[in-house]
Structure formats: C-alpha cells, structure tokens
C-alpha cells in the first residue's frame, strides 16, 4: 500500500495548454479599441467549427447560455419545462427566471438523464420545452428525446455544460437540439475561470441572442434598444484563454478517457460498485469518472467519502435531486431512480492532470474500504 500523498488529490482542475500565455498576453496588450473582440470572434468561430454547428455565442456563464436559450424559446408564465430531477440547480433556476415552471422528470439508470420511457406522463398542455442534461459526461438518449419532442411539438434545449467532446452515434453533443449550452467554469473540461457558450443552427436565434446578451440593443442603430435584454458578455481576455484551451481539446479528452480506463482497470475486482455506464452508441469525454455504490455494501456513501478524504482523496457526492429543495411551488414527485443515484453516486478525482499512479492509489484505497 502506498503512503498517503502529501497533497489532497482533487476531483477537478485545469491543464495548461501551450498557447495560454501567448494568447492571453496578446489580448491584454493589444485587445483594445478596434481589437476589443478579436479573440471573442476567434473563439466563437473555432468552437462552432469544432462542434460542426452554424453559430456559437460566447457568454459569461453556462447558466447564462441556458437562460438565453429559454428566452429564445419564447416561454413565460404558465409554461412548463421538462428537466431531469438529477441535475445541477442552474437548470431549474433558469426556468424560474423566465416565469415558467420546471417539471422534474425521472432519470434513466443507463443515461443518468431524462427517462424517455416515462417522460410522457409529465407532459401537459402547457409543456413547451424539454431540457436533457448530459451528466458527468454521460449523455441523454437524444434520439428518444427527439421522438418525444416531435410528437408533442416541444423545443429541445440541451444542457451540454458537462458534455463537451461527447458524441452519440458519432454526432457531437450540442448539435442535437434547437440550442445547447456549454460551461467553461473552472472545474469543467475546458476551464477558463467562468464562461459559457450558446450554440444553435438557427440563424434567427443567434441574431436575437447576440442582442439579448447585450441589453437588447439594435446593432444597426447605435444605443437603440429593441427589447429588455441582459448583460452576459465574455471578456476578450477570457476568450483568448478559451481559444488556447480549445486548440488542445483532443489532448484534454484523451486524458479524461485514459483516467476512466485506469479506474475501470483498477476497480475491476472491487465488488459492489458500478462505474459510468458504457453504451455502444456513446463516445464519452468522461468529465467525471464516477461510481455508484450498491446498497449492500457495509459502508455508506458519506462514510466512504469521509474515509477517502482522510487518505487525501477528494470526492464529490452526486447532485441532490432538485425536487428535494423547497424552492418552488411544486407537486410532490416520485422519482426513485433519481433519488437512488443521488444518494449512492460519487465523483472520483478526474482532473485532466491526474497521474496514473494516483488513480492506482485511489483504486487501492477504495478497494480496501469496500471490503468487509
Ligand atoms: C456547470 C453547469 C452549469 C452551469 O454552468 P456555469 O458556467 O457554472 O454557469 C449548468 N448545468 C450543469 C449540468 C453544469 O454542470
């Protein structure tokens, strides 16, 4: 058994990419006056090209990209938006910002997102939008969701904040919907501090989103305002960092995929756990390598996390189901799968700079703690 490492092994953390400082320094020195948006345009163009979509708009947070997407869907008071119960609170907060109501849908054990076989029972005459979330690098059943959306005339907004680089049947996540949101917050795959991207193939949505992200101004008539908007810009300096990180994206993804394969190998003889589900149609960028603990284990999830922490291994619990929070006026829901995953799921250290030897150590400690 290896000795406890001196420093805590963290769950996330960024990498450095070769051109970080070159681009950021250039933006600081020269990104003013006629050049105040040069890196913004370059980052947006490179991002759209990487995904293979028509439009990408950089914004100040993934949450803001999601909010804009909902505003573009035209929803408001009286409307309902289907979101998975097991997700980050950003999803329900943005629905709330528009005056509409989030409806918390049961999740599927295989996808950790909306359960397509059950979703229809949550649909009412007020349902307008369905928002699949790609949790921890797992991916929603986008084909099933497209079928439901078509049948019930729903708009699809993808929360792809954790899904950058994932593919489903060889198609990039973020291009399988009316619009999608990505996040570049410090723990995400492409980490620049704070920031987000709204992507869409709809030219009318992109044009309106650019105005909405800038107080609703009319770009053809200086300072003229067409509608009430928001102030959601990404700075040129952050876009410079984003461009450098994006140029290194294949390397980031391959590191994450390796980390998952090391866990898979290292935990293959550990009973009572499941890792991220693997599906033939899914190519995952494994934002977070995760385990789900079996209820038969002698140790609880929170006890395990505490002991791992004592061995200098940081972990994260899965998100709480949002329906647990007393935030909205809502009907009681019964989503047992969401509640079960939430109470038994753990995100393991998954930062892109994680070394193979550290994963080996983590696997040994987990194995020892789970043995009776
Ligand atoms: C990170 C995240 C967001 C929000 O992104 P921010 O950039 O932090 O606003 C939304 N949804 C999910 C699932 C996320 O993980």
PDB file of C-alpha atoms in Angstrom, residues 24-316:
ATOM      1  CA  UNK A  24      -3.769  35.958 -23.040  1.00  0.00           C
ATOM      2  CA  UNK A  25      -0.743  38.257 -23.068  1.00  0.00           C
ATOM      3  CA  UNK A  26      -1.595  39.320 -26.590  1.00  0.00           C
ATOM      4  CA  UNK A  27      -5.192  40.051 -25.538  1.00  0.00           C
ATOM      5  CA  UNK A  28      -4.006  42.105 -22.569  1.00  0.00           C
ATOM      6  CA  UNK A  29      -1.509  44.068 -24.673  1.00  0.00           C
ATOM      7  CA  UNK A  30      -3.424  44.567 -27.891  1.00  0.00           C
ATOM      8  CA  UNK A  31      -7.082  43.640 -27.285  1.00  0.00           C
ATOM      9  CA  UNK A  32      -8.447  47.160 -27.092  1.00  0.00           C
ATOM     10  CA  UNK A  33     -10.119  49.731 -29.360  1.00  0.00           C
ATOM     11  CA  UNK A  34     -10.537  48.162 -32.797  1.00  0.00           C
ATOM     12  CA  UNK A  35      -9.332  44.810 -31.408  1.00  0.00           C
ATOM     13  CA  UNK A  36     -11.562  44.537 -28.338  1.00  0.00           C
ATOM     14  CA  UNK A  37     -13.390  41.473 -29.649  1.00  0.00           C
ATOM     15  CA  UNK A  38     -10.768  39.740 -31.815  1.00  0.00           C
ATOM     16  CA  UNK A  39     -10.370  36.724 -29.511  1.00  0.00           C
ATOM     17  CA  UNK A  40     -14.111  36.543 -28.906  1.00  0.00           C
ATOM     18  CA  UNK A  41     -14.741  36.112 -32.626  1.00  0.00           C
ATOM     19  CA  UNK A  42     -11.858  33.661 -32.998  1.00  0.00           C
ATOM     20  CA  UNK A  43     -13.024  31.559 -30.043  1.00  0.00           C
ATOM     21  CA  UNK A  44     -16.636  31.524 -31.279  1.00  0.00           C
ATOM     22  CA  UNK A  45     -15.628  30.592 -34.794  1.00  0.00           C
ATOM     23  CA  UNK A  46     -13.284  27.831 -33.642  1.00  0.00           C
ATOM     24  CA  UNK A  47     -15.925  26.482 -31.248  1.00  0.00           C
ATOM     25  CA  UNK A  48     -18.627  26.343 -33.936  1.00  0.00           C
ATOM     26  CA  UNK A  49     -16.177  24.635 -36.263  1.00  0.00           C
ATOM     27  CA  UNK A  50     -15.179  22.106 -33.620  1.00  0.00           C
ATOM     28  CA  UNK A  51     -18.815  21.178 -32.950  1.00  0.00           C
ATOM     29  CA  UNK A  52     -19.879  21.412 -36.564  1.00  0.00           C
ATOM     30  CA  UNK A  53     -22.726  23.835 -35.888  1.00  0.00           C
ATOM     31  CA  UNK A  54     -23.634  27.133 -37.518  1.00  0.00           C
ATOM     32  CA  UNK A  55     -23.459  29.602 -34.642  1.00  0.00           C
ATOM     33  CA  UNK A  56     -21.673  29.944 -31.318  1.00  0.00           C
ATOM     34  CA  UNK A  57     -22.108  32.914 -28.973  1.00  0.00           C
ATOM     35  CA  UNK A  58     -19.708  33.276 -26.038  1.00  0.00           C
ATOM     36  CA  UNK A  59     -21.269  34.437 -22.778  1.00  0.00           C
ATOM     37  CA  UNK A  60     -20.315  34.969 -19.143  1.00  0.00           C
ATOM     38  CA  UNK A  61     -21.510  31.593 -17.806  1.00  0.00           C
ATOM     39  CA  UNK A  62     -23.090  28.309 -18.843  1.00  0.00           C
ATOM     40  CA  UNK A  63     -26.111  29.358 -16.796  1.00  0.00           C
ATOM     41  CA  UNK A  64     -26.452  32.486 -18.949  1.00  0.00           C
ATOM     42  CA  UNK A  65     -26.292  30.435 -22.157  1.00  0.00           C
ATOM     43  CA  UNK A  66     -29.093  28.213 -20.816  1.00  0.00           C
ATOM     44  CA  UNK A  67     -31.138  31.236 -19.788  1.00  0.00           C
ATOM     45  CA  UNK A  68     -30.787  32.853 -23.216  1.00  0.00           C
ATOM     46  CA  UNK A  69     -31.816  29.584 -24.891  1.00  0.00           C
ATOM     47  CA  UNK A  70     -35.023  29.559 -22.841  1.00  0.00           C
ATOM     48  CA  UNK A  71     -35.743  33.206 -23.652  1.00  0.00           C
ATOM     49  CA  UNK A  72     -35.298  32.335 -27.339  1.00  0.00           C
ATOM     50  CA  UNK A  73     -37.839  29.521 -26.923  1.00  0.00           C
ATOM     51  CA  UNK A  74     -40.383  32.209 -26.094  1.00  0.00           C
ATOM     52  CA  UNK A  75     -41.593  30.675 -22.838  1.00  0.00           C
ATOM     53  CA  UNK A  76     -43.077  32.544 -19.897  1.00  0.00           C
ATOM     54  CA  UNK A  77     -45.627  32.340 -17.131  1.00  0.00           C
ATOM     55  CA  UNK A  78     -47.905  29.317 -17.400  1.00  0.00           C
ATOM     56  CA  UNK A  79     -45.457  27.284 -19.488  1.00  0.00           C
ATOM     57  CA  UNK A  80     -43.673  24.159 -18.307  1.00  0.00           C
ATOM     58  CA  UNK A  81     -40.151  22.893 -18.978  1.00  0.00           C
ATOM     59  CA  UNK A  82     -39.180  19.251 -18.503  1.00  0.00           C
ATOM     60  CA  UNK A  83     -35.829  18.802 -16.795  1.00  0.00           C
ATOM     61  CA  UNK A  84     -34.257  15.725 -15.218  1.00  0.00           C
ATOM     62  CA  UNK A  85     -34.680  15.677 -11.452  1.00  0.00           C
ATOM     63  CA  UNK A  86     -30.999  14.744 -11.026  1.00  0.00           C
ATOM     64  CA  UNK A  87     -29.057  17.768 -12.257  1.00  0.00           C
ATOM     65  CA  UNK A  88     -27.380  20.967 -11.196  1.00  0.00           C
ATOM     66  CA  UNK A  89     -29.681  23.676  -9.851  1.00  0.00           C
ATOM     67  CA  UNK A  90     -28.806  26.003 -12.770  1.00  0.00           C
ATOM     68  CA  UNK A  91     -31.331  24.092 -14.891  1.00  0.00           C
ATOM     69  CA  UNK A  92     -34.308  24.871 -12.707  1.00  0.00           C
ATOM     70  CA  UNK A  93     -33.180  28.381 -11.798  1.00  0.00           C
ATOM     71  CA  UNK A  94     -33.071  29.480 -15.436  1.00  0.00           C
ATOM     72  CA  UNK A  95     -36.585  28.161 -15.983  1.00  0.00           C
ATOM     73  CA  UNK A  96     -37.656  30.166 -12.974  1.00  0.00           C
ATOM     74  CA  UNK A  97     -36.023  33.345 -14.398  1.00  0.00           C
ATOM     75  CA  UNK A  98     -38.428  33.181 -17.369  1.00  0.00           C
ATOM     76  CA  UNK A  99     -41.520  32.816 -15.168  1.00  0.00           C
ATOM     77  CA  UNK A 100     -42.135  29.282 -16.435  1.00  0.00           C
ATOM     78  CA  UNK A 101     -42.251  26.199 -14.231  1.00  0.00           C
ATOM     79  CA  UNK A 102     -39.676  23.390 -14.110  1.00  0.00           C
ATOM     80  CA  UNK A 103     -41.117  19.885 -14.060  1.00  0.00           C
ATOM     81  CA  UNK A 104     -38.764  17.306 -12.541  1.00  0.00           C
ATOM     82  CA  UNK A 105     -38.632  14.131 -14.585  1.00  0.00           C
ATOM     83  CA  UNK A 106     -37.389  10.688 -13.538  1.00  0.00           C
ATOM     84  CA  UNK A 107     -33.973   9.683 -14.844  1.00  0.00           C
ATOM     85  CA  UNK A 108     -32.784   6.564 -16.587  1.00  0.00           C
ATOM     86  CA  UNK A 109     -30.142   4.396 -14.916  1.00  0.00           C
ATOM     87  CA  UNK A 110     -28.330   3.934 -18.244  1.00  0.00           C
ATOM     88  CA  UNK A 111     -28.124   7.601 -19.231  1.00  0.00           C
ATOM     89  CA  UNK A 112     -28.396   9.423 -15.853  1.00  0.00           C
ATOM     90  CA  UNK A 113     -30.706  11.803 -17.727  1.00  0.00           C
ATOM     91  CA  UNK A 114     -34.407  12.060 -18.664  1.00  0.00           C
ATOM     92  CA  UNK A 115     -36.050   8.622 -18.817  1.00  0.00           C
ATOM     93  CA  UNK A 116     -37.618   8.654 -22.263  1.00  0.00           C
ATOM     94  CA  UNK A 117     -39.886   5.710 -21.464  1.00  0.00           C
ATOM     95  CA  UNK A 118     -41.502   7.665 -18.619  1.00  0.00           C
ATOM     96  CA  UNK A 119     -41.368  11.260 -19.796  1.00  0.00           C
ATOM     97  CA  UNK A 120     -44.805  11.366 -21.387  1.00  0.00           C
ATOM     98  CA  UNK A 121     -46.564  11.155 -18.058  1.00  0.00           C
ATOM     99  CA  UNK A 122     -45.083  14.544 -17.147  1.00  0.00           C
ATOM    100  CA  UNK A 123     -46.309  16.244 -20.331  1.00  0.00           C
ATOM    101  CA  UNK A 124     -49.334  18.553 -20.070  1.00  0.00           C
ATOM    102  CA  UNK A 125     -50.945  21.043 -22.433  1.00  0.00           C
ATOM    103  CA  UNK A 126     -48.542  23.647 -21.004  1.00  0.00           C
ATOM    104  CA  UNK A 127     -45.299  21.782 -21.748  1.00  0.00           C
ATOM    105  CA  UNK A 128     -43.163  23.761 -24.220  1.00  0.00           C
ATOM    106  CA  UNK A 129     -39.528  22.750 -23.744  1.00  0.00           C
ATOM    107  CA  UNK A 130     -37.591  19.600 -22.892  1.00  0.00           C
ATOM    108  CA  UNK A 131     -34.102  20.087 -21.456  1.00  0.00           C
ATOM    109  CA  UNK A 132     -31.928  16.967 -21.482  1.00  0.00           C
ATOM    110  CA  UNK A 133     -28.761  17.251 -19.370  1.00  0.00           C
ATOM    111  CA  UNK A 134     -25.591  15.291 -20.099  1.00  0.00           C
ATOM    112  CA  UNK A 135     -24.498  14.489 -16.580  1.00  0.00           C
ATOM    113  CA  UNK A 136     -20.823  13.888 -15.733  1.00  0.00           C
ATOM    114  CA  UNK A 137     -20.008  13.057 -19.361  1.00  0.00           C
ATOM    115  CA  UNK A 138     -22.826  10.573 -19.604  1.00  0.00           C
ATOM    116  CA  UNK A 139     -25.298  11.509 -22.317  1.00  0.00           C
ATOM    117  CA  UNK A 140     -29.084  11.643 -22.618  1.00  0.00           C
ATOM    118  CA  UNK A 141     -30.990   9.479 -25.104  1.00  0.00           C
ATOM    119  CA  UNK A 142     -31.194  12.244 -27.719  1.00  0.00           C
ATOM    120  CA  UNK A 143     -32.938  10.073 -30.317  1.00  0.00           C
ATOM    121  CA  UNK A 144     -35.703   9.181 -27.887  1.00  0.00           C
ATOM    122  CA  UNK A 145     -35.972  12.818 -26.853  1.00  0.00           C
ATOM    123  CA  UNK A 146     -36.223  13.956 -30.482  1.00  0.00           C
ATOM    124  CA  UNK A 147     -39.088  11.485 -30.990  1.00  0.00           C
ATOM    125  CA  UNK A 148     -40.990  12.795 -27.955  1.00  0.00           C
ATOM    126  CA  UNK A 149     -40.306  16.416 -28.918  1.00  0.00           C
ATOM    127  CA  UNK A 150     -41.664  15.869 -32.408  1.00  0.00           C
ATOM    128  CA  UNK A 151     -44.778  14.109 -31.206  1.00  0.00           C
ATOM    129  CA  UNK A 152     -45.614  16.823 -28.638  1.00  0.00           C
ATOM    130  CA  UNK A 153     -44.228  19.797 -30.530  1.00  0.00           C
ATOM    131  CA  UNK A 154     -41.567  20.647 -27.919  1.00  0.00           C
ATOM    132  CA  UNK A 155     -38.413  22.698 -28.271  1.00  0.00           C
ATOM    133  CA  UNK A 156     -35.215  20.868 -27.223  1.00  0.00           C
ATOM    134  CA  UNK A 157     -32.629  22.828 -25.220  1.00  0.00           C
ATOM    135  CA  UNK A 158     -29.543  20.785 -24.341  1.00  0.00           C
ATOM    136  CA  UNK A 159     -27.635  21.410 -21.151  1.00  0.00           C
ATOM    137  CA  UNK A 160     -24.261  20.294 -22.508  1.00  0.00           C
ATOM    138  CA  UNK A 161     -22.264  22.052 -19.771  1.00  0.00           C
ATOM    139  CA  UNK A 162     -20.717  18.729 -18.736  1.00  0.00           C
ATOM    140  CA  UNK A 163     -20.829  17.068 -22.145  1.00  0.00           C
ATOM    141  CA  UNK A 164     -18.200  18.864 -24.200  1.00  0.00           C
ATOM    142  CA  UNK A 165     -16.460  16.412 -26.516  1.00  0.00           C
ATOM    143  CA  UNK A 166     -19.038  13.620 -26.131  1.00  0.00           C
ATOM    144  CA  UNK A 167     -20.536  12.024 -29.225  1.00  0.00           C
ATOM    145  CA  UNK A 168     -23.673   9.998 -29.713  1.00  0.00           C
ATOM    146  CA  UNK A 169     -23.701   7.787 -32.802  1.00  0.00           C
ATOM    147  CA  UNK A 170     -20.761   9.865 -33.986  1.00  0.00           C
ATOM    148  CA  UNK A 171     -22.643  13.167 -33.710  1.00  0.00           C
ATOM    149  CA  UNK A 172     -21.320  15.881 -31.432  1.00  0.00           C
ATOM    150  CA  UNK A 173     -23.269  16.628 -28.281  1.00  0.00           C
ATOM    151  CA  UNK A 174     -24.652  20.146 -28.507  1.00  0.00           C
ATOM    152  CA  UNK A 175     -25.769  19.811 -32.120  1.00  0.00           C
ATOM    153  CA  UNK A 176     -28.764  17.531 -31.489  1.00  0.00           C
ATOM    154  CA  UNK A 177     -31.209  20.194 -30.337  1.00  0.00           C
ATOM    155  CA  UNK A 178     -32.592  23.656 -31.101  1.00  0.00           C
ATOM    156  CA  UNK A 179     -29.855  25.189 -28.929  1.00  0.00           C
ATOM    157  CA  UNK A 180     -27.297  23.995 -26.395  1.00  0.00           C
ATOM    158  CA  UNK A 181     -25.333  25.496 -23.528  1.00  0.00           C
ATOM    159  CA  UNK A 182     -21.712  24.775 -22.586  1.00  0.00           C
ATOM    160  CA  UNK A 183     -19.806  25.916 -19.492  1.00  0.00           C
ATOM    161  CA  UNK A 184     -16.135  26.833 -19.081  1.00  0.00           C
ATOM    162  CA  UNK A 185     -16.253  27.225 -15.292  1.00  0.00           C
ATOM    163  CA  UNK A 186     -13.046  26.205 -13.520  1.00  0.00           C
ATOM    164  CA  UNK A 187     -13.958  22.562 -12.906  1.00  0.00           C
ATOM    165  CA  UNK A 188     -15.201  21.858 -16.429  1.00  0.00           C
ATOM    166  CA  UNK A 189     -13.259  20.154 -19.224  1.00  0.00           C
ATOM    167  CA  UNK A 190     -12.445  23.409 -20.975  1.00  0.00           C
ATOM    168  CA  UNK A 191     -11.741  25.552 -17.916  1.00  0.00           C
ATOM    169  CA  UNK A 192     -11.174  29.286 -18.224  1.00  0.00           C
ATOM    170  CA  UNK A 193     -12.484  30.509 -14.857  1.00  0.00           C
ATOM    171  CA  UNK A 194     -16.039  31.437 -15.715  1.00  0.00           C
ATOM    172  CA  UNK A 195     -17.727  31.479 -19.093  1.00  0.00           C
ATOM    173  CA  UNK A 196     -20.147  29.716 -21.381  1.00  0.00           C
ATOM    174  CA  UNK A 197     -21.210  29.218 -24.988  1.00  0.00           C
ATOM    175  CA  UNK A 198     -24.639  29.175 -26.588  1.00  0.00           C
ATOM    176  CA  UNK A 199     -24.732  27.178 -29.814  1.00  0.00           C
ATOM    177  CA  UNK A 200     -27.500  26.793 -32.363  1.00  0.00           C
ATOM    178  CA  UNK A 201     -28.044  26.111 -36.036  1.00  0.00           C
ATOM    179  CA  UNK A 202     -30.836  28.700 -36.216  1.00  0.00           C
ATOM    180  CA  UNK A 203     -29.630  31.995 -37.660  1.00  0.00           C
ATOM    181  CA  UNK A 204     -32.620  33.937 -36.280  1.00  0.00           C
ATOM    182  CA  UNK A 205     -31.907  32.636 -32.768  1.00  0.00           C
ATOM    183  CA  UNK A 206     -28.228  33.559 -32.997  1.00  0.00           C
ATOM    184  CA  UNK A 207     -29.011  37.108 -34.133  1.00  0.00           C
ATOM    185  CA  UNK A 208     -31.528  37.653 -31.353  1.00  0.00           C
ATOM    186  CA  UNK A 209     -29.260  36.038 -28.742  1.00  0.00           C
ATOM    187  CA  UNK A 210     -26.428  38.441 -29.608  1.00  0.00           C
ATOM    188  CA  UNK A 211     -28.735  41.357 -28.947  1.00  0.00           C
ATOM    189  CA  UNK A 212     -30.268  39.790 -25.797  1.00  0.00           C
ATOM    190  CA  UNK A 213     -26.781  39.223 -24.363  1.00  0.00           C
ATOM    191  CA  UNK A 214     -26.091  42.943 -24.798  1.00  0.00           C
ATOM    192  CA  UNK A 215     -29.141  44.641 -23.223  1.00  0.00           C
ATOM    193  CA  UNK A 216     -31.337  44.048 -26.260  1.00  0.00           C
ATOM    194  CA  UNK A 217     -29.645  46.680 -28.384  1.00  0.00           C
ATOM    195  CA  UNK A 218     -30.100  47.104 -32.113  1.00  0.00           C
ATOM    196  CA  UNK A 219     -26.732  46.593 -33.790  1.00  0.00           C
ATOM    197  CA  UNK A 220     -27.834  48.704 -36.769  1.00  0.00           C
ATOM    198  CA  UNK A 221     -28.634  51.811 -34.777  1.00  0.00           C
ATOM    199  CA  UNK A 222     -26.220  52.778 -32.017  1.00  0.00           C
ATOM    200  CA  UNK A 223     -27.692  52.659 -28.487  1.00  0.00           C
ATOM    201  CA  UNK A 224     -31.208  51.922 -29.747  1.00  0.00           C
ATOM    202  CA  UNK A 225     -32.873  49.225 -27.632  1.00  0.00           C
ATOM    203  CA  UNK A 226     -35.380  46.758 -29.110  1.00  0.00           C
ATOM    204  CA  UNK A 227     -36.291  44.646 -26.088  1.00  0.00           C
ATOM    205  CA  UNK A 228     -35.294  44.095 -22.489  1.00  0.00           C
ATOM    206  CA  UNK A 229     -32.044  42.151 -22.522  1.00  0.00           C
ATOM    207  CA  UNK A 230     -29.265  41.093 -20.210  1.00  0.00           C
ATOM    208  CA  UNK A 231     -25.567  41.802 -19.743  1.00  0.00           C
ATOM    209  CA  UNK A 232     -23.916  38.456 -20.421  1.00  0.00           C
ATOM    210  CA  UNK A 233     -20.651  39.105 -22.290  1.00  0.00           C
ATOM    211  CA  UNK A 234     -17.481  37.020 -22.197  1.00  0.00           C
ATOM    212  CA  UNK A 235     -14.366  39.181 -21.981  1.00  0.00           C
ATOM    213  CA  UNK A 236     -11.814  39.164 -24.786  1.00  0.00           C
ATOM    214  CA  UNK A 237      -9.126  38.079 -22.304  1.00  0.00           C
ATOM    215  CA  UNK A 238     -11.097  35.010 -21.260  1.00  0.00           C
ATOM    216  CA  UNK A 239     -11.854  34.220 -24.887  1.00  0.00           C
ATOM    217  CA  UNK A 240      -8.086  34.241 -25.526  1.00  0.00           C
ATOM    218  CA  UNK A 241      -7.667  31.566 -22.844  1.00  0.00           C
ATOM    219  CA  UNK A 242     -10.668  29.697 -24.259  1.00  0.00           C
ATOM    220  CA  UNK A 243      -9.154  29.639 -27.748  1.00  0.00           C
ATOM    221  CA  UNK A 244      -5.852  28.245 -26.430  1.00  0.00           C
ATOM    222  CA  UNK A 245      -7.646  25.536 -24.436  1.00  0.00           C
ATOM    223  CA  UNK A 246      -9.872  24.649 -27.388  1.00  0.00           C
ATOM    224  CA  UNK A 247      -6.816  24.125 -29.597  1.00  0.00           C
ATOM    225  CA  UNK A 248      -5.736  21.495 -27.059  1.00  0.00           C
ATOM    226  CA  UNK A 249      -9.160  19.846 -26.718  1.00  0.00           C
ATOM    227  CA  UNK A 250      -8.288  16.464 -28.238  1.00  0.00           C
ATOM    228  CA  UNK A 251      -5.487  16.116 -25.708  1.00  0.00           C
ATOM    229  CA  UNK A 252      -7.851  17.027 -22.828  1.00  0.00           C
ATOM    230  CA  UNK A 253     -10.403  14.461 -23.966  1.00  0.00           C
ATOM    231  CA  UNK A 254      -7.845  11.745 -24.419  1.00  0.00           C
ATOM    232  CA  UNK A 255      -6.526  12.365 -20.880  1.00  0.00           C
ATOM    233  CA  UNK A 256     -10.048  12.111 -19.439  1.00  0.00           C
ATOM    234  CA  UNK A 257     -10.679   8.912 -21.362  1.00  0.00           C
ATOM    235  CA  UNK A 258      -7.435   7.449 -20.092  1.00  0.00           C
ATOM    236  CA  UNK A 259      -8.306   8.354 -16.500  1.00  0.00           C
ATOM    237  CA  UNK A 260     -11.596   6.472 -16.861  1.00  0.00           C
ATOM    238  CA  UNK A 261      -9.831   3.438 -18.345  1.00  0.00           C
ATOM    239  CA  UNK A 262      -7.365   3.405 -15.412  1.00  0.00           C
ATOM    240  CA  UNK A 263     -10.272   3.400 -12.936  1.00  0.00           C
ATOM    241  CA  UNK A 264     -12.020   0.681 -14.893  1.00  0.00           C
ATOM    242  CA  UNK A 265      -8.936  -1.489 -14.798  1.00  0.00           C
ATOM    243  CA  UNK A 266      -8.075  -0.642 -11.178  1.00  0.00           C
ATOM    244  CA  UNK A 267     -11.588  -1.309  -9.855  1.00  0.00           C
ATOM    245  CA  UNK A 268     -12.463  -4.365 -11.922  1.00  0.00           C
ATOM    246  CA  UNK A 269     -12.172  -6.703  -8.921  1.00  0.00           C
ATOM    247  CA  UNK A 270     -13.963  -4.375  -6.493  1.00  0.00           C
ATOM    248  CA  UNK A 271     -17.426  -5.724  -5.741  1.00  0.00           C
ATOM    249  CA  UNK A 272     -20.485  -3.561  -5.116  1.00  0.00           C
ATOM    250  CA  UNK A 273     -19.805  -0.640  -7.451  1.00  0.00           C
ATOM    251  CA  UNK A 274     -20.750   0.421 -10.956  1.00  0.00           C
ATOM    252  CA  UNK A 275     -18.783   2.955 -12.978  1.00  0.00           C
ATOM    253  CA  UNK A 276     -20.198   5.354 -15.594  1.00  0.00           C
ATOM    254  CA  UNK A 277     -22.411   3.174 -17.812  1.00  0.00           C
ATOM    255  CA  UNK A 278     -20.865   2.434 -21.187  1.00  0.00           C
ATOM    256  CA  UNK A 279     -23.105   2.327 -24.242  1.00  0.00           C
ATOM    257  CA  UNK A 280     -22.203   1.253 -27.762  1.00  0.00           C
ATOM    258  CA  UNK A 281     -23.604   4.491 -29.244  1.00  0.00           C
ATOM    259  CA  UNK A 282     -21.760   6.767 -26.795  1.00  0.00           C
ATOM    260  CA  UNK A 283     -18.245   8.178 -27.093  1.00  0.00           C
ATOM    261  CA  UNK A 284     -17.740   9.907 -23.747  1.00  0.00           C
ATOM    262  CA  UNK A 285     -15.238  12.556 -22.737  1.00  0.00           C
ATOM    263  CA  UNK A 286     -15.755  11.341 -19.136  1.00  0.00           C
ATOM    264  CA  UNK A 287     -15.909  14.726 -17.475  1.00  0.00           C
ATOM    265  CA  UNK A 288     -16.138  12.899 -14.138  1.00  0.00           C
ATOM    266  CA  UNK A 289     -15.240   9.272 -13.572  1.00  0.00           C
ATOM    267  CA  UNK A 290     -17.907   8.181 -11.107  1.00  0.00           C
ATOM    268  CA  UNK A 291     -19.059   5.200  -9.097  1.00  0.00           C
ATOM    269  CA  UNK A 292     -22.485   4.153  -7.870  1.00  0.00           C
ATOM    270  CA  UNK A 293     -22.332   2.161  -4.642  1.00  0.00           C
ATOM    271  CA  UNK A 294     -24.511  -0.866  -4.145  1.00  0.00           C
ATOM    272  CA  UNK A 295     -26.899  -0.702  -1.150  1.00  0.00           C
ATOM    273  CA  UNK A 296     -25.432  -3.990   0.148  1.00  0.00           C
ATOM    274  CA  UNK A 297     -22.039  -2.507   0.945  1.00  0.00           C
ATOM    275  CA  UNK A 298     -21.032  -2.395   4.613  1.00  0.00           C
ATOM    276  CA  UNK A 299     -20.181   1.301   4.394  1.00  0.00           C
ATOM    277  CA  UNK A 300     -22.419   4.242   3.492  1.00  0.00           C
ATOM    278  CA  UNK A 301     -21.608   6.672   0.677  1.00  0.00           C
ATOM    279  CA  UNK A 302     -20.883   9.513   3.076  1.00  0.00           C
ATOM    280  CA  UNK A 303     -18.764   7.313   5.331  1.00  0.00           C
ATOM    281  CA  UNK A 304     -16.728   6.220   2.308  1.00  0.00           C
ATOM    282  CA  UNK A 305     -16.196   9.833   1.266  1.00  0.00           C
ATOM    283  CA  UNK A 306     -15.041  10.749   4.745  1.00  0.00           C
ATOM    284  CA  UNK A 307     -12.504   7.936   4.827  1.00  0.00           C
ATOM    285  CA  UNK A 308     -11.249   8.773   1.352  1.00  0.00           C
ATOM    286  CA  UNK A 309     -10.762  12.335   2.482  1.00  0.00           C
ATOM    287  CA  UNK A 310      -8.694  11.104   5.422  1.00  0.00           C
ATOM    288  CA  UNK A 311      -6.473   9.443   2.793  1.00  0.00           C
ATOM    289  CA  UNK A 312      -6.189  12.793   0.993  1.00  0.00           C
ATOM    290  CA  UNK A 313      -8.620  11.791  -1.754  1.00  0.00           C
ATOM    291  CA  UNK A 314     -11.219  14.448  -2.542  1.00  0.00           C
ATOM    292  CA  UNK A 315     -14.557  13.290  -3.970  1.00  0.00           C
ATOM    293  CA  UNK A 316     -17.920  14.864  -4.750  1.00  0.00           C
TER     294      UNK A 316
END
